[in-house]
Coordinates of C-alpha atoms in Angstrom, one line a residue:
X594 CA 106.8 111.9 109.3
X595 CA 104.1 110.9 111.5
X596 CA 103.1 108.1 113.9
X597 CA 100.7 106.3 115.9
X598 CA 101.0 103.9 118.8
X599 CA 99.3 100.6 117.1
X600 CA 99.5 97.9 120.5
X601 CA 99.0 98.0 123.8
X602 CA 102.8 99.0 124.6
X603 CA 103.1 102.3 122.6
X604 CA 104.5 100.8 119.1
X605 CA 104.2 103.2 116.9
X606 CA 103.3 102.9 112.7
X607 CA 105.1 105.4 111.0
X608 CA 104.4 107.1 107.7
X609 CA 105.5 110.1 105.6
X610 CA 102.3 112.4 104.6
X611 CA 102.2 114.4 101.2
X612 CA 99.3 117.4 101.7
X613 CA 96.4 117.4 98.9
X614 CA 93.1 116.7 98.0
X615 CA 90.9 114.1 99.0
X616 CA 90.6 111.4 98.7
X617 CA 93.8 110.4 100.2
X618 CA 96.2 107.6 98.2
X619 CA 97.6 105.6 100.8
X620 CA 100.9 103.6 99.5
X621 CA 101.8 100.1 101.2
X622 CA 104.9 98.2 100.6
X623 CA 106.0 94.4 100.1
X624 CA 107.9 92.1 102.4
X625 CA 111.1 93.7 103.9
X626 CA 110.6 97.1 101.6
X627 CA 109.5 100.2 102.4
X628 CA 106.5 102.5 101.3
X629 CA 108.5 105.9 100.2
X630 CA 111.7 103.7 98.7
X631 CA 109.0 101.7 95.9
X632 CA 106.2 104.6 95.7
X633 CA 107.3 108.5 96.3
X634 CA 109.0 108.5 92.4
X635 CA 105.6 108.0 91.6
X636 CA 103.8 110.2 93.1
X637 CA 106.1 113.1 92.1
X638 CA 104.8 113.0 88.4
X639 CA 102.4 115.2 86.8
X640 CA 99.3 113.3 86.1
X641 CA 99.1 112.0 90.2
X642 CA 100.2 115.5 91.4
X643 CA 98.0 117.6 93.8
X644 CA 96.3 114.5 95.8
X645 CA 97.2 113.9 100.1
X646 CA 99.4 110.8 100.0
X647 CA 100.2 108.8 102.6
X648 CA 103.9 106.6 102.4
X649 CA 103.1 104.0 105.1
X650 CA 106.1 101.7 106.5
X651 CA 104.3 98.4 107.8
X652 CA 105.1 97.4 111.7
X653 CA 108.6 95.7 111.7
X654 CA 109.8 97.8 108.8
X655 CA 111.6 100.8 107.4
X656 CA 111.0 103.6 110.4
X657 CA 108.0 102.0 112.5
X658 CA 108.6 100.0 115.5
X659 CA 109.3 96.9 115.6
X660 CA 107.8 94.8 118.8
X661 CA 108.7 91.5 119.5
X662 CA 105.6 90.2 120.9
X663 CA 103.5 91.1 118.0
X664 CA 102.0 88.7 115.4
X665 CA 102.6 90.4 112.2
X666 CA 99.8 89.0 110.8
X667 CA 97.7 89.7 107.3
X668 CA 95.2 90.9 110.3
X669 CA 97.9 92.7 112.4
X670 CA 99.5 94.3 109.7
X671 CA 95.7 95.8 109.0
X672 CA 95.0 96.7 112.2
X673 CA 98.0 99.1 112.2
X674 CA 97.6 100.7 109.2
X675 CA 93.8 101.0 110.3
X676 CA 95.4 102.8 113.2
X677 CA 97.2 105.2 111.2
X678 CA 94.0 106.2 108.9
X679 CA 92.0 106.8 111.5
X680 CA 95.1 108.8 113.7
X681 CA 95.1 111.2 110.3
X682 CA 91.7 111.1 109.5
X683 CA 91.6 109.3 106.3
X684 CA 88.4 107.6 104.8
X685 CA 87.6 106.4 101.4
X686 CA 91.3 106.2 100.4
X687 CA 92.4 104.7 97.6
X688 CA 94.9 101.8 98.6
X689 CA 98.2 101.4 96.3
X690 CA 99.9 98.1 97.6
X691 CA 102.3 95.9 96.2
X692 CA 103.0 92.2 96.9
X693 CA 102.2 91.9 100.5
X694 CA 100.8 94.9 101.3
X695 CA 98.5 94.3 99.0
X696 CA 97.4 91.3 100.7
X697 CA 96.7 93.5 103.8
X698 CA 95.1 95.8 101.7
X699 CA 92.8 93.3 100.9
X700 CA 91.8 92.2 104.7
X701 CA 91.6 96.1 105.7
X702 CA 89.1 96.5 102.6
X703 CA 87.2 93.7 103.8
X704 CA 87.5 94.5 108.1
X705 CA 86.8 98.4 107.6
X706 CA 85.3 99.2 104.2
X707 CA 84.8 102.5 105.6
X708 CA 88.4 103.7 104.8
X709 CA 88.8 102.2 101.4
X710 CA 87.3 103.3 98.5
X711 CA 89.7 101.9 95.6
X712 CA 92.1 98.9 95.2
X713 CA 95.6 99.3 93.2
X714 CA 97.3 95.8 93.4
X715 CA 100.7 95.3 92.4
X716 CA 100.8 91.5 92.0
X717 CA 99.4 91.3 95.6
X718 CA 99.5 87.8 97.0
X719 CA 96.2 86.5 96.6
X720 CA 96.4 82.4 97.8
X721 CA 97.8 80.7 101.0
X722 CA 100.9 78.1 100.5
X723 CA 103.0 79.8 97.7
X724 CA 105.4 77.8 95.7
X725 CA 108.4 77.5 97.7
X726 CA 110.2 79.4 94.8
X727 CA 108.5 82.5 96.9
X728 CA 110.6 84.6 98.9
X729 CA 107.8 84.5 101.5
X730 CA 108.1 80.7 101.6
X731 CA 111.8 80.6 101.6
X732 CA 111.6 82.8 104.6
X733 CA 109.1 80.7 106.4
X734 CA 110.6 77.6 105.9
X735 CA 113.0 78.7 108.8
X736 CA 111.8 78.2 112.7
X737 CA 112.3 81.6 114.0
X738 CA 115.2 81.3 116.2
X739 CA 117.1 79.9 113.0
X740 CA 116.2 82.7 110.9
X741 CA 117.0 85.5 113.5
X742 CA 120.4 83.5 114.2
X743 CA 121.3 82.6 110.4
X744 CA 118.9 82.7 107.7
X745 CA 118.3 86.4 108.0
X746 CA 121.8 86.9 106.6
X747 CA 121.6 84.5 104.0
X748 CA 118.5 85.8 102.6
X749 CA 120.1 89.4 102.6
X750 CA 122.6 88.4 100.5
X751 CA 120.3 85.9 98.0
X752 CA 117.9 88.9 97.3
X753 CA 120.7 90.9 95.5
X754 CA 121.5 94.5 96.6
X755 CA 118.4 96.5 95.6
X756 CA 115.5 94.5 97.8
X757 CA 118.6 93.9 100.6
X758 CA 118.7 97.9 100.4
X759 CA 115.0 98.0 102.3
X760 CA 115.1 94.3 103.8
X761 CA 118.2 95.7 106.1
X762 CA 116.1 97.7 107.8
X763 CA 113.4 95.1 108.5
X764 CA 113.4 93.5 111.6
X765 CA 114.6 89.9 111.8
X766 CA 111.8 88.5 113.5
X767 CA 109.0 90.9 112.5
X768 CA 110.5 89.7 108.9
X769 CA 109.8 86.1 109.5
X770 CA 106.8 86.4 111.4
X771 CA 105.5 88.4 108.4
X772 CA 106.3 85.7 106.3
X773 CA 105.1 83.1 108.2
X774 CA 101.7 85.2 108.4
X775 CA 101.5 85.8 104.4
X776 CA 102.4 81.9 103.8
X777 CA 99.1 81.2 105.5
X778 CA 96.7 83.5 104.6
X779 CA 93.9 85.5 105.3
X780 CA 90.6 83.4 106.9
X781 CA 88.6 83.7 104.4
X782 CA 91.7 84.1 101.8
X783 CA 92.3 87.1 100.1
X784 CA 91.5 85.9 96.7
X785 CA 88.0 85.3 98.2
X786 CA 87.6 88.4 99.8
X787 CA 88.9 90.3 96.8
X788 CA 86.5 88.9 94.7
X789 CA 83.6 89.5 97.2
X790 CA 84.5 93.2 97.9
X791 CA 82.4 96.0 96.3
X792 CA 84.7 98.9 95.8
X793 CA 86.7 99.5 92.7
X794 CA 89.6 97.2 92.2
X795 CA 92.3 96.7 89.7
X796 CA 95.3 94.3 89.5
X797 CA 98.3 95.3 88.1
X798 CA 100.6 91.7 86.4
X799 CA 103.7 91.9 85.2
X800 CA 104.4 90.6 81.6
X801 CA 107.2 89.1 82.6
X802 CA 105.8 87.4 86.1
X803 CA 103.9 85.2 83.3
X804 CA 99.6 84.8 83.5
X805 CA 97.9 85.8 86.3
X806 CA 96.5 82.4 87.7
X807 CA 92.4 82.6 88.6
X808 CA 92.3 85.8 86.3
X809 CA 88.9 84.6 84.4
X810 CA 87.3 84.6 88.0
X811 CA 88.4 88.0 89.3
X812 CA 87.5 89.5 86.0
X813 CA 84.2 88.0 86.5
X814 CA 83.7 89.3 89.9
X815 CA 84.6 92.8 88.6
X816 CA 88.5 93.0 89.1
X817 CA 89.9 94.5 86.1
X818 CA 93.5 92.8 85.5
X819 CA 95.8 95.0 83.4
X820 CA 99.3 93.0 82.3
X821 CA 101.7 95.7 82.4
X822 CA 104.5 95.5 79.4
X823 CA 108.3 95.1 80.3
X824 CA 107.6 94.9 83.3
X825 CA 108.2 92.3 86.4
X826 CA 106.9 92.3 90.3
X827 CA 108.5 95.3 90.3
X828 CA 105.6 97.1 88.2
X829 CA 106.4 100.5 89.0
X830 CA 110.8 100.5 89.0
X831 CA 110.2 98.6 85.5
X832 CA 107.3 100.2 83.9
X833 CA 106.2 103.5 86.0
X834 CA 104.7 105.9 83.6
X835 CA 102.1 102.6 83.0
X836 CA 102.1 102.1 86.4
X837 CA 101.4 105.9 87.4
X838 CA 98.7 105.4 84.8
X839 CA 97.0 103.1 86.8
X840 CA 97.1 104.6 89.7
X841 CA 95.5 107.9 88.0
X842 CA 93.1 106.0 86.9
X843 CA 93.7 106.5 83.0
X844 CA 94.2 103.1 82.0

């Protein structure tokens, strides 16, 4: 594991590093998960072995520090992980994010297009205001003190025992600041910016999560969208030998 102080008062980002070839896959995680817990199984097979890989834990989650006076922003969230590139020396990497992190995927591809070279996006969040059916939005329709004091617990035990396993070890606060902070968006938003960006960039829906709404317009901007079969947000638990596909590049 290694780290990098990301503010002004020494909070560290923490990631777990894989040694390999360039250029580096760097993994990012949803809201309240963790990189290694919803990637490494991935990485392990045969067709992505032999490439650096970087399992990075966004601020407020899994092993990195969690500060209470940060934002936790779409824009703090990529200034960390920024952070962490540069501290290891990573350009042109090829970004594999789900949900969330894939939003701040997006705005680091857009603020420093020097350490990106390829997009993988699990059914990234692409629009402000989501449907209050999302987690995010369930989460933000708290005030903060109310979630730290009470929601926290009840959202633990709504998500069911497999995304509670990760979201335990998410800060409370940093949780519903992130939340708050994907509810509103990137300025320009990130459908916008992914559409506008010039590096290579796919979009991984599952069959189950239904159509992908705005796909006609990514696909003309140059997104390729791939609807992955049997599978749900959770493209690569329900699907991964597709999903590994994607990442490899052979789909």
């Amino acid at each position: 594991m290694r780290q990098a102080a990301f503010d002004s008062r020494g909070s560290h980002i923490r990631w777990t590093e894989v040694p390999g070839a360039e250029p580096a896959r760097v993994y990012l995680h949803g809201l309240g998960s963790m990189s290694a817990v919803y990637h490494a199984h991935i990485t392990a097979r045969p067709e992505l072995a032999g490439r650096r890989g970087l399992f990075v834990d966004l601020p407020g989650h899994g092993t990195s520090d969690r500060p209470q006076d940060f934002g936790y922003t779409l824009d703090d969230h990529a200034h960390a992980v920024a952070v962490a590139l540069d501290t290891t020396g990573v350009t042109s990497a090829e970004l594999i994010a789900h949900s969330m992190g894939g939003a701040v995927a997006i705005v680091l591809a857009h603020r420093r297009p020097d350490l990106v070279s390829r997009l993988v996006l699990t059914e990234a969040n692409l629009d402000a205001f989501p449907p209050s059916t999302a987690a995010s939005s369930g989460i933000a329709a708290y005030e903060e003190e109310e979630f730290v004091e009470e929601g926290y617990a009840r959202v633990l035990h709504a998500v069911g025992p497999l995304w509670a396993a990760t979201m335990r070890l998410t800060d409370p606060r940093a949780l519903h600041r992130s939340a708050v902070g994907l509810c509103r968006g990137s300025s320009p938003v990130m459908r916008k910016l992914l559409e506008e960006l010039s590096v290579d960039r796919m979009f991984l829906q599952g069959e189950s999560s239904g159509e992908l709404a705005g796909r006609e317009s990514l696909e003309a901007a140059g997104v390729r969208v791939v609807t992955v079969p049997g599978a749900g947000h959770n493209v690569m638990f329900d699907n991964p030998g597709a999903f590994a596909a994607a990442v490899a590049g052979t789909i």
